[in-house]
Tab-separated table of C-alpha atoms in Angstrom:
chain	number	residue	atom	x	y	z
A	1	ARG	CA	0.000	0.000	0.000
A	2	VAL	CA	0.979	3.662	-0.292
A	3	ALA	CA	3.092	4.733	2.694
A	4	ALA	CA	3.595	8.432	1.835
A	5	MET	CA	3.285	10.934	-1.022
A	6	SER	CA	5.711	13.680	-2.066
A	7	ALA	CA	4.748	17.055	-3.498
A	8	LYS	CA	6.955	19.373	-5.600
A	9	ARG	CA	8.228	22.329	-3.634
A	10	TYR	CA	9.844	23.975	-6.668
A	11	LEU	CA	8.272	23.895	-10.124
A	12	PHE	CA	10.056	23.810	-13.487
A	13	ASN	CA	9.032	27.112	-15.047
A	14	TYR	CA	11.721	28.164	-17.542
A	15	GLU	CA	13.082	26.937	-20.883
A	16	ARG	CA	10.529	24.254	-21.842
A	17	GLY	CA	8.840	24.249	-18.436
A	18	TYR	CA	5.443	25.834	-17.774
A	19	GLU	CA	4.450	23.971	-14.631
A	20	LYS	CA	3.172	27.066	-12.815
A	21	ARG	CA	0.540	27.384	-15.522
A	22	HIS	CA	-1.135	24.285	-14.092
A	23	PHE	CA	0.152	23.707	-10.562
A	24	GLU	CA	0.993	25.378	-7.263
A	25	GLU	CA	4.272	24.809	-5.455
A	26	TRP	CA	4.038	22.900	-2.193
A	27	SER	CA	4.860	24.987	0.884
A	28	ASP	CA	6.385	23.306	3.934
A	29	ALA	CA	5.664	26.425	5.983
A	30	ALA	CA	1.977	26.436	5.009
A	31	ALA	CA	1.706	22.724	5.787
A	32	ASP	CA	2.917	23.343	9.322
A	33	THR	CA	-0.054	25.677	9.947
A	34	TYR	CA	-2.658	23.291	8.495
A	35	LYS	CA	-4.955	21.086	10.557
A	36	ASN	CA	-7.601	18.535	9.594
A	37	GLU	CA	-9.378	15.529	11.112
A	38	HIS	CA	-6.074	13.607	11.114
A	39	GLY	CA	-4.320	16.222	13.202
A	40	PRO	CA	-1.992	19.186	12.622
A	41	GLY	CA	0.626	19.375	9.912
A	42	ARG	CA	4.274	19.208	10.951
A	43	ASP	CA	7.722	19.467	9.430
A	44	GLY	CA	6.428	20.081	5.905
A	45	CYS	CA	3.668	17.447	5.842
A	46	ILE	CA	-0.054	17.152	6.324
A	47	PHE	CA	-1.848	13.842	6.832
A	48	ILE	CA	-4.510	12.615	4.430
A	49	SER	CA	-6.636	9.541	3.857
A	50	ILE	CA	-6.604	7.944	0.406
A	51	ASP	CA	-8.380	4.712	1.396
A	52	PRO	CA	-10.802	4.190	4.298
A	53	GLU	CA	-9.179	0.783	4.924
A	54	TRP	CA	-5.741	2.348	5.502
A	55	PRO	CA	-4.452	4.730	8.137
A	56	ALA	CA	-3.790	8.352	7.150
A	57	ILE	CA	-0.521	8.913	5.295
A	58	PRO	CA	1.865	11.906	5.184
A	59	PHE	CA	1.646	14.176	2.145
A	60	GLY	CA	4.173	16.908	1.317
A	61	SER	CA	7.874	16.437	2.031
A	62	PRO	CA	7.874	13.341	4.260
A	63	VAL	CA	10.737	11.543	5.952
A	64	ILE	CA	9.936	7.841	6.330
A	65	SER	CA	11.690	5.348	8.585
A	66	LEU	CA	12.543	1.910	7.238
A	67	GLY	CA	13.464	-1.017	9.492
A	68	GLY	CA	12.524	-1.940	13.047
A	69	ALA	CA	10.758	0.132	15.656
A	70	ASP	CA	13.963	1.052	17.520
A	71	SER	CA	16.638	0.774	14.813
A	72	PHE	CA	15.967	2.121	11.343
A	73	VAL	CA	17.208	4.189	8.432
A	74	THR	CA	15.254	7.061	6.912
A	75	LEU	CA	14.102	7.834	3.376
A	76	HIS	CA	13.425	11.213	1.821
A	77	HIS	CA	12.388	12.122	-1.722
A	78	ILE	CA	13.302	15.302	-3.587
A	79	ILE	CA	11.873	15.945	-7.025
A	80	CYS	CA	13.830	17.295	-9.992
A	81	GLU	CA	14.056	21.066	-9.585
A	82	GLU	CA	14.475	20.889	-5.801
A	83	TYR	CA	18.025	19.615	-5.924
A	84	TRP	CA	19.203	22.585	-8.002
A	85	VAL	CA	18.023	25.184	-5.480
A	86	GLY	CA	20.765	27.176	-3.752
A	87	SER	CA	23.546	25.782	-5.957
A	88	ARG	CA	25.793	27.548	-8.453
A	89	TYR	CA	23.340	26.438	-11.148
A	90	ASP	CA	20.502	28.383	-9.540
A	91	GLY	CA	21.688	31.875	-10.367
A	92	SER	CA	24.363	32.038	-7.663
A	93	ALA	CA	28.073	32.473	-8.244
A	94	ASP	CA	28.877	29.474	-6.014
A	95	ASP	CA	27.297	26.949	-3.638
A	96	ASN	CA	27.482	29.136	-0.551
A	97	ASP	CA	23.685	29.532	-0.349
A	98	TYR	CA	23.011	25.796	-0.557
A	99	ALA	CA	22.903	25.068	3.170
A	100	ALA	CA	20.534	27.976	3.778
A	101	ASP	CA	18.256	27.663	0.728
A	102	ASN	CA	18.166	24.065	-0.458
A	103	PRO	CA	15.136	22.074	0.779
A	104	LEU	CA	17.211	18.922	1.402
A	105	ALA	CA	19.749	20.857	3.458
A	106	GLN	CA	16.898	22.414	5.432
A	107	LYS	CA	15.232	19.056	6.039
A	108	ALA	CA	18.551	17.559	7.187
A	109	LYS	CA	18.670	20.088	10.030
A	110	LYS	CA	15.546	18.481	11.517
A	111	PHE	CA	16.051	14.816	10.560
A	112	ASP	CA	18.960	12.403	10.295
A	113	ILE	CA	18.389	11.442	6.639
A	114	SER	CA	19.892	8.138	5.524
A	115	ILE	CA	18.791	7.838	1.888
A	116	VAL	CA	17.601	10.514	-0.501
A	117	LEU	CA	15.863	9.460	-3.714
A	118	ASN	CA	16.050	12.112	-6.430
A	119	SER	CA	13.894	11.668	-9.545
A	120	ASN	CA	14.500	13.963	-12.519
A	121	GLY	CA	12.604	14.643	-15.709
A	122	SER	CA	14.176	17.818	-17.044
A	123	PRO	CA	15.070	18.327	-20.733
A	124	PRO	CA	18.515	17.245	-21.976
A	125	ALA	CA	21.357	19.677	-22.506
A	126	ALA	CA	24.965	19.290	-23.589
A	127	ASN	CA	27.239	18.113	-20.759
A	128	LYS	CA	24.385	18.226	-18.246
A	129	ILE	CA	25.810	15.104	-16.621
A	130	ASP	CA	28.630	17.251	-15.222
A	131	LYS	CA	26.031	19.289	-13.327
A	132	HIS	CA	24.447	16.079	-12.026
A	133	TYR	CA	27.860	14.904	-10.791
A	134	HIS	CA	28.329	18.168	-8.922
A	135	LEU	CA	24.810	18.342	-7.501
A	136	SER	CA	24.857	14.700	-6.380
A	137	ARG	CA	28.165	15.207	-4.568
A	138	LEU	CA	26.798	18.369	-2.972
A	139	ALA	CA	23.540	16.762	-1.845
A	140	SER	CA	25.348	13.719	-0.416
A	141	GLN	CA	26.873	15.975	2.230
A	142	HIS	CA	23.393	16.338	3.763
A	143	CYS	CA	22.472	12.630	3.920
A	144	CYS	CA	24.198	9.259	4.123
A	145	VAL	CA	23.659	8.287	0.502
A	146	PHE	CA	22.138	10.230	-2.396
A	147	VAL	CA	20.499	8.404	-5.318
A	148	HIS	CA	19.924	10.370	-8.529
A	149	THR	CA	17.885	9.050	-11.458
A	150	ASP	CA	16.780	10.604	-14.727
A	151	GLY	CA	14.054	9.620	-17.168
A	152	LEU	CA	15.163	7.363	-20.026
A	153	GLY	CA	14.056	7.927	-23.599
A	154	THR	CA	10.981	9.819	-24.713
A	155	SER	CA	7.308	9.541	-23.908
A	156	GLY	CA	6.447	10.809	-27.373
A	157	SER	CA	7.625	14.360	-26.833
A	158	THR	CA	10.134	16.456	-28.755
A	159	PHE	CA	13.089	15.546	-26.551
A	160	CYS	CA	14.713	12.451	-25.121
A	161	GLN	CA	16.104	12.088	-21.606
A	162	PHE	CA	19.524	10.637	-20.884
A	163	GLY	CA	18.646	8.063	-18.236
A	164	SER	CA	21.520	8.975	-15.902
A	165	ARG	CA	21.862	6.987	-12.651
A	166	LEU	CA	24.232	8.136	-9.912
A	167	MET	CA	24.835	7.367	-6.263
A	168	ALA	CA	26.926	9.647	-4.065
A	169	GLN	CA	28.204	9.337	-0.509
A	170	LYS	CA	30.301	11.778	1.522
A	171	GLY	CA	30.821	14.032	-1.479
A	172	GLN	CA	31.986	11.246	-3.843
A	173	ILE	CA	30.277	9.429	-6.704
A	174	ILE	CA	30.177	5.739	-5.719
A	175	SER	CA	27.996	4.327	-8.491
A	176	GLU	CA	27.226	5.310	-12.073
A	177	GLY	CA	25.066	3.776	-14.776
A	178	ALA	CA	25.609	3.941	-18.523
A	179	ARG	CA	23.418	6.604	-20.116
A	180	LEU	CA	21.218	6.537	-23.222
A	181	SER	CA	20.398	2.837	-23.114
A	182	PHE	CA	18.006	1.410	-25.717
A	183	LYS	CA	16.510	-0.953	-23.126
A	184	ASP	CA	13.073	-0.383	-21.605
A	185	MET	CA	14.698	0.055	-18.215
A	186	ALA	CA	18.305	0.660	-17.181
A	187	TYR	CA	19.364	-0.772	-13.821
A	188	THR	CA	22.332	-0.222	-11.516
A	189	SER	CA	22.857	-1.340	-7.916
A	190	LYS	CA	25.380	-0.676	-5.167
A	191	THR	CA	25.693	-2.128	-1.676
A	192	VAL	CA	26.277	0.595	0.905
A	193	ALA	CA	26.738	0.585	4.667
A	194	LEU	CA	24.351	2.820	6.593
A	195	PRO	CA	24.374	3.473	10.344
A	196	PRO	CA	21.004	3.529	12.130
A	197	ALA	CA	19.437	6.965	11.888
A	198	ALA	CA	19.683	9.170	14.950
A	199	GLN	CA	16.261	9.847	16.425
A	200	LYS	CA	15.939	13.633	16.122
A	201	ASN	CA	12.362	14.464	15.154
A	202	ALA	CA	9.906	11.613	14.697
A	203	PRO	CA	9.632	10.447	11.073
A	204	HIS	CA	6.311	11.060	9.353
A	205	GLY	CA	5.717	7.362	8.697
A	206	HIS	CA	7.255	3.922	9.085
A	207	ILE	CA	7.791	0.887	6.836
A	208	ALA	CA	8.634	-2.308	8.709
A	209	TYR	CA	11.568	-4.030	7.018
A	210	ALA	CA	14.108	-6.684	8.052
A	211	PHE	CA	17.497	-5.887	6.527
A	212	LYS	CA	19.565	-8.801	5.250
A	213	ASN	CA	23.280	-9.386	5.680
A	214	ASN	CA	23.684	-11.251	2.384
A	215	HIS	CA	23.496	-9.189	-0.783
A	216	GLY	CA	23.667	-9.881	-4.481
A	217	THR	CA	26.530	-8.750	-6.673
A	218	ASP	CA	26.494	-5.052	-7.475
A	219	VAL	CA	25.316	-4.217	-10.992
A	220	GLN	CA	27.544	-1.531	-12.502
A	221	ASP	CA	27.605	-0.650	-16.203
A	222	GLY	CA	28.812	2.932	-16.317
A	223	PRO	CA	30.273	5.156	-17.319
A	224	ALA	CA	30.356	3.862	-20.901
A	225	LEU	CA	33.645	4.212	-22.796
A	226	TRP	CA	32.274	7.015	-24.960
A	227	GLU	CA	31.594	9.068	-21.806
A	228	LYS	CA	35.347	9.525	-21.323
A	229	SER	CA	36.048	10.375	-24.949
A	230	PRO	CA	37.240	13.865	-25.950
A	231	GLN	CA	34.305	13.764	-28.428
A	232	ARG	CA	31.788	13.118	-25.643
A	233	GLU	CA	29.624	16.131	-26.428
A	234	ILE	CA	29.024	15.252	-30.081
A	235	GLU	CA	28.581	11.549	-29.321
A	236	GLU	CA	26.153	12.413	-26.532
A	237	GLU	CA	24.126	14.482	-29.007
A	238	LEU	CA	24.113	11.752	-31.651
A	239	ARG	CA	23.164	9.012	-29.200
A	240	ASN	CA	20.422	11.192	-27.752
A	241	GLU	CA	18.933	11.876	-31.190
A	242	CYS	CA	19.138	8.187	-32.139
A	243	LEU	CA	17.449	7.066	-28.916
A	244	TRP	CA	14.714	9.658	-29.486
A	245	LEU	CA	14.131	8.317	-33.010
A	246	PHE	CA	14.105	4.693	-31.779
A	247	ASP	CA	11.667	5.470	-28.948
A	248	TYR	CA	9.477	7.682	-31.118
A	249	MET	CA	9.176	4.999	-33.799
A	250	ARG	CA	8.281	2.175	-31.433
A	251	LYS	CA	5.935	4.108	-29.146
A	252	ASN	CA	4.046	5.633	-32.065
A	253	LYS	CA	4.138	2.402	-34.110
A	254	ILE	CA	5.838	4.040	-37.080
A	255	GLN	CA	6.849	1.694	-39.917
A	256	GLY	CA	9.694	3.766	-41.317
A	257	VAL	CA	11.250	7.106	-42.178
A	258	ALA	CA	10.903	9.049	-45.438
A	259	GLN	CA	13.673	11.546	-46.137
A	260	ALA	CA	14.052	14.017	-49.006
A	261	LEU	CA	17.709	14.195	-50.084
A	262	SER	CA	19.185	17.300	-51.690
A	263	GLY	CA	22.720	15.965	-51.928
A	264	GLY	CA	23.746	18.306	-49.124
A	265	ALA	CA	24.915	17.727	-45.587
A	266	ASP	CA	21.681	18.412	-43.661
A	267	SER	CA	19.464	15.833	-45.353
A	268	ALA	CA	22.366	13.352	-45.491
A	269	TYR	CA	22.750	13.721	-41.710
A	270	ASN	CA	19.087	12.873	-41.149
A	271	ALA	CA	19.298	9.780	-43.322
A	272	ALA	CA	22.576	8.598	-41.806
A	273	LYS	CA	21.050	8.988	-38.341
A	274	VAL	CA	18.526	6.250	-39.173
A	275	ARG	CA	21.417	3.875	-39.912
A	276	LEU	CA	23.202	4.850	-36.700
A	277	MET	CA	19.999	4.370	-34.678
A	278	ILE	CA	19.631	0.815	-35.962
A	279	GLU	CA	23.318	0.014	-35.427
A	280	LEU	CA	23.291	1.291	-31.826
A	281	ALA	CA	20.032	-0.472	-30.977
A	282	VAL	CA	21.173	-3.790	-32.477
A	283	ALA	CA	24.577	-3.519	-30.767
A	284	GLU	CA	22.849	-3.316	-27.378
A	285	LEU	CA	19.701	-5.392	-27.909
A	286	GLY	CA	20.649	-7.756	-30.723
A	287	ILE	CA	18.510	-8.328	-33.814
A	288	ASP	CA	15.859	-10.239	-31.848
A	289	GLY	CA	15.797	-7.533	-29.175
A	290	PHE	CA	15.363	-4.850	-31.821
A	291	PHE	CA	12.270	-6.558	-33.197
A	292	LYS	CA	10.972	-7.304	-29.707
A	293	ALA	CA	11.109	-3.574	-29.012
A	294	MET	CA	9.287	-2.890	-32.308
A	295	PRO	CA	6.671	-5.652	-32.639
A	296	HIS	CA	4.552	-3.365	-34.845
A	297	LEU	CA	6.967	-3.652	-37.803
A	298	THR	CA	5.231	-5.606	-40.560
A	299	PHE	CA	8.146	-6.661	-42.741
A	300	LYS	CA	9.825	-10.059	-42.574
A	301	LYS	CA	12.017	-10.498	-39.504
A	302	GLU	CA	13.493	-13.974	-40.088
A	303	GLY	CA	17.160	-13.773	-41.069
A	304	ALA	CA	17.124	-9.982	-40.797
A	305	THR	CA	20.357	-7.990	-40.724
A	306	ILE	CA	21.064	-4.317	-40.236
A	307	ASP	CA	21.151	-3.916	-44.020
A	308	THR	CA	17.770	-5.584	-44.574
A	309	ILE	CA	16.234	-3.547	-41.762
A	310	MET	CA	17.552	-0.374	-43.401
A	311	ASP	CA	16.049	-1.400	-46.740
A	312	GLN	CA	12.631	-1.576	-45.113
A	313	ILE	CA	12.811	1.400	-42.744
A	314	LEU	CA	14.478	4.178	-44.765
A	315	THR	CA	12.955	5.501	-47.982
A	316	CYS	CA	14.584	8.483	-49.694
A	317	VAL	CA	13.743	10.637	-52.697
A	318	TYR	CA	16.093	13.016	-54.467
A	319	MET	CA	14.653	16.533	-54.544
A	320	GLY	CA	16.899	18.776	-56.544
A	321	THR	CA	16.228	22.328	-57.674
A	322	ASP	CA	16.666	24.154	-60.970
A	323	ASN	CA	20.121	25.102	-59.717
A	324	SER	CA	21.173	21.588	-58.719
A	325	ALA	CA	24.011	19.940	-60.601
A	326	PHE	CA	24.551	16.278	-61.391
A	327	GLU	CA	26.958	16.160	-58.455
A	328	THR	CA	24.173	16.653	-55.907
A	329	GLU	CA	22.119	13.782	-57.342
A	330	ARG	CA	25.216	11.572	-57.395
A	331	ALA	CA	25.960	12.488	-53.765
A	332	ALA	CA	22.406	11.648	-52.699
A	333	ARG	CA	22.386	8.344	-54.581
A	334	SER	CA	25.819	7.233	-53.400
A	335	LEU	CA	24.890	7.983	-49.772
A	336	ILE	CA	22.176	5.334	-50.009
A	337	GLU	CA	23.527	2.914	-52.607
A	338	GLY	CA	27.281	3.360	-52.341
A	339	GLY	CA	29.554	4.063	-55.266
A	340	GLU	CA	33.130	4.482	-56.405
A	341	THR	CA	35.695	7.164	-55.606
A	342	ALA	CA	37.668	9.040	-58.258
A	343	GLU	CA	40.524	6.650	-57.466
A	344	GLY	CA	38.348	3.659	-58.288
A	345	LYS	CA	37.779	2.501	-54.705
A	346	LYS	CA	34.285	1.154	-54.101
A	347	PHE	CA	32.368	2.093	-50.967
A	348	SER	CA	29.072	0.989	-49.423
A	349	GLY	CA	26.085	3.235	-48.843
A	350	ILE	CA	24.088	3.430	-45.633
A	351	GLY	CA	21.273	1.371	-47.164
A	352	GLY	CA	17.608	2.058	-47.618
A	353	LYS	CA	15.686	2.722	-50.784
């Protein structure tokens, strides 16, 4: 059953974000002055009933204990925008305002917080992972272990999220997952040692749990090799665009891509990106995994290769102008079909029709 519910204290309301158009920010201070049939609000939470069969649960910015009645760890959840507040990425020159302004830092003054779960859904940006490294290290100084996650792929929108997964402890990154996976879900795990939480203020709720001494092997797959490349920024962009295309095709049940080719770089880039999308997806999922992710595709799957998939998915048409020369048509055709250099060396095209 539901043990607690978190509300957003800071809304995303710049760049692509218009959350204040539809929502109100949660106020810890206002919650502390509220009272209903379940009692008064306290420490940023009110108590509500969502099922008459269950006891009232905390709603707002709860801290939940996990374990036994006398020895437990605590959980806290901060949502997206909240972990940027008070940092150098929040309009300040440095992080000096973090302890005073950040909601996690404020909550840590009242509670001994063991684990913080941070869910993110903000739009991608070049090298944004470096900010997540910094913010995770910063936040981990106000709890025992900080767990950051980001959305993976696209839900049909105009951008694709990176799927970053980080864990930080005592100002250091201790776990990192590979980003931009083509899988439905990316998973990383790390065994950490946590002391029992000191009993400052009473947690808002409790989950009974018996901790085990035997643990499975940690699952670690990051950072990927390309993350440490001097070309990380361009590869990050390409992988992000390819994952968006992959996700957009499968979630909208699209059979293929039609691309007008002029013989120039822009249209060639779009066509080549289809090939790269298929290559990256097959490299991670395999041919069978690619088709499992796209069961809507109607063409023959038995014995398929990257080349045969390209032949079915990419369809191009040359669209020259009155000013186009033969060279542009040749460039467009050789991109798809391959050709021969001036020195007589044959080369393959990207495939497609």
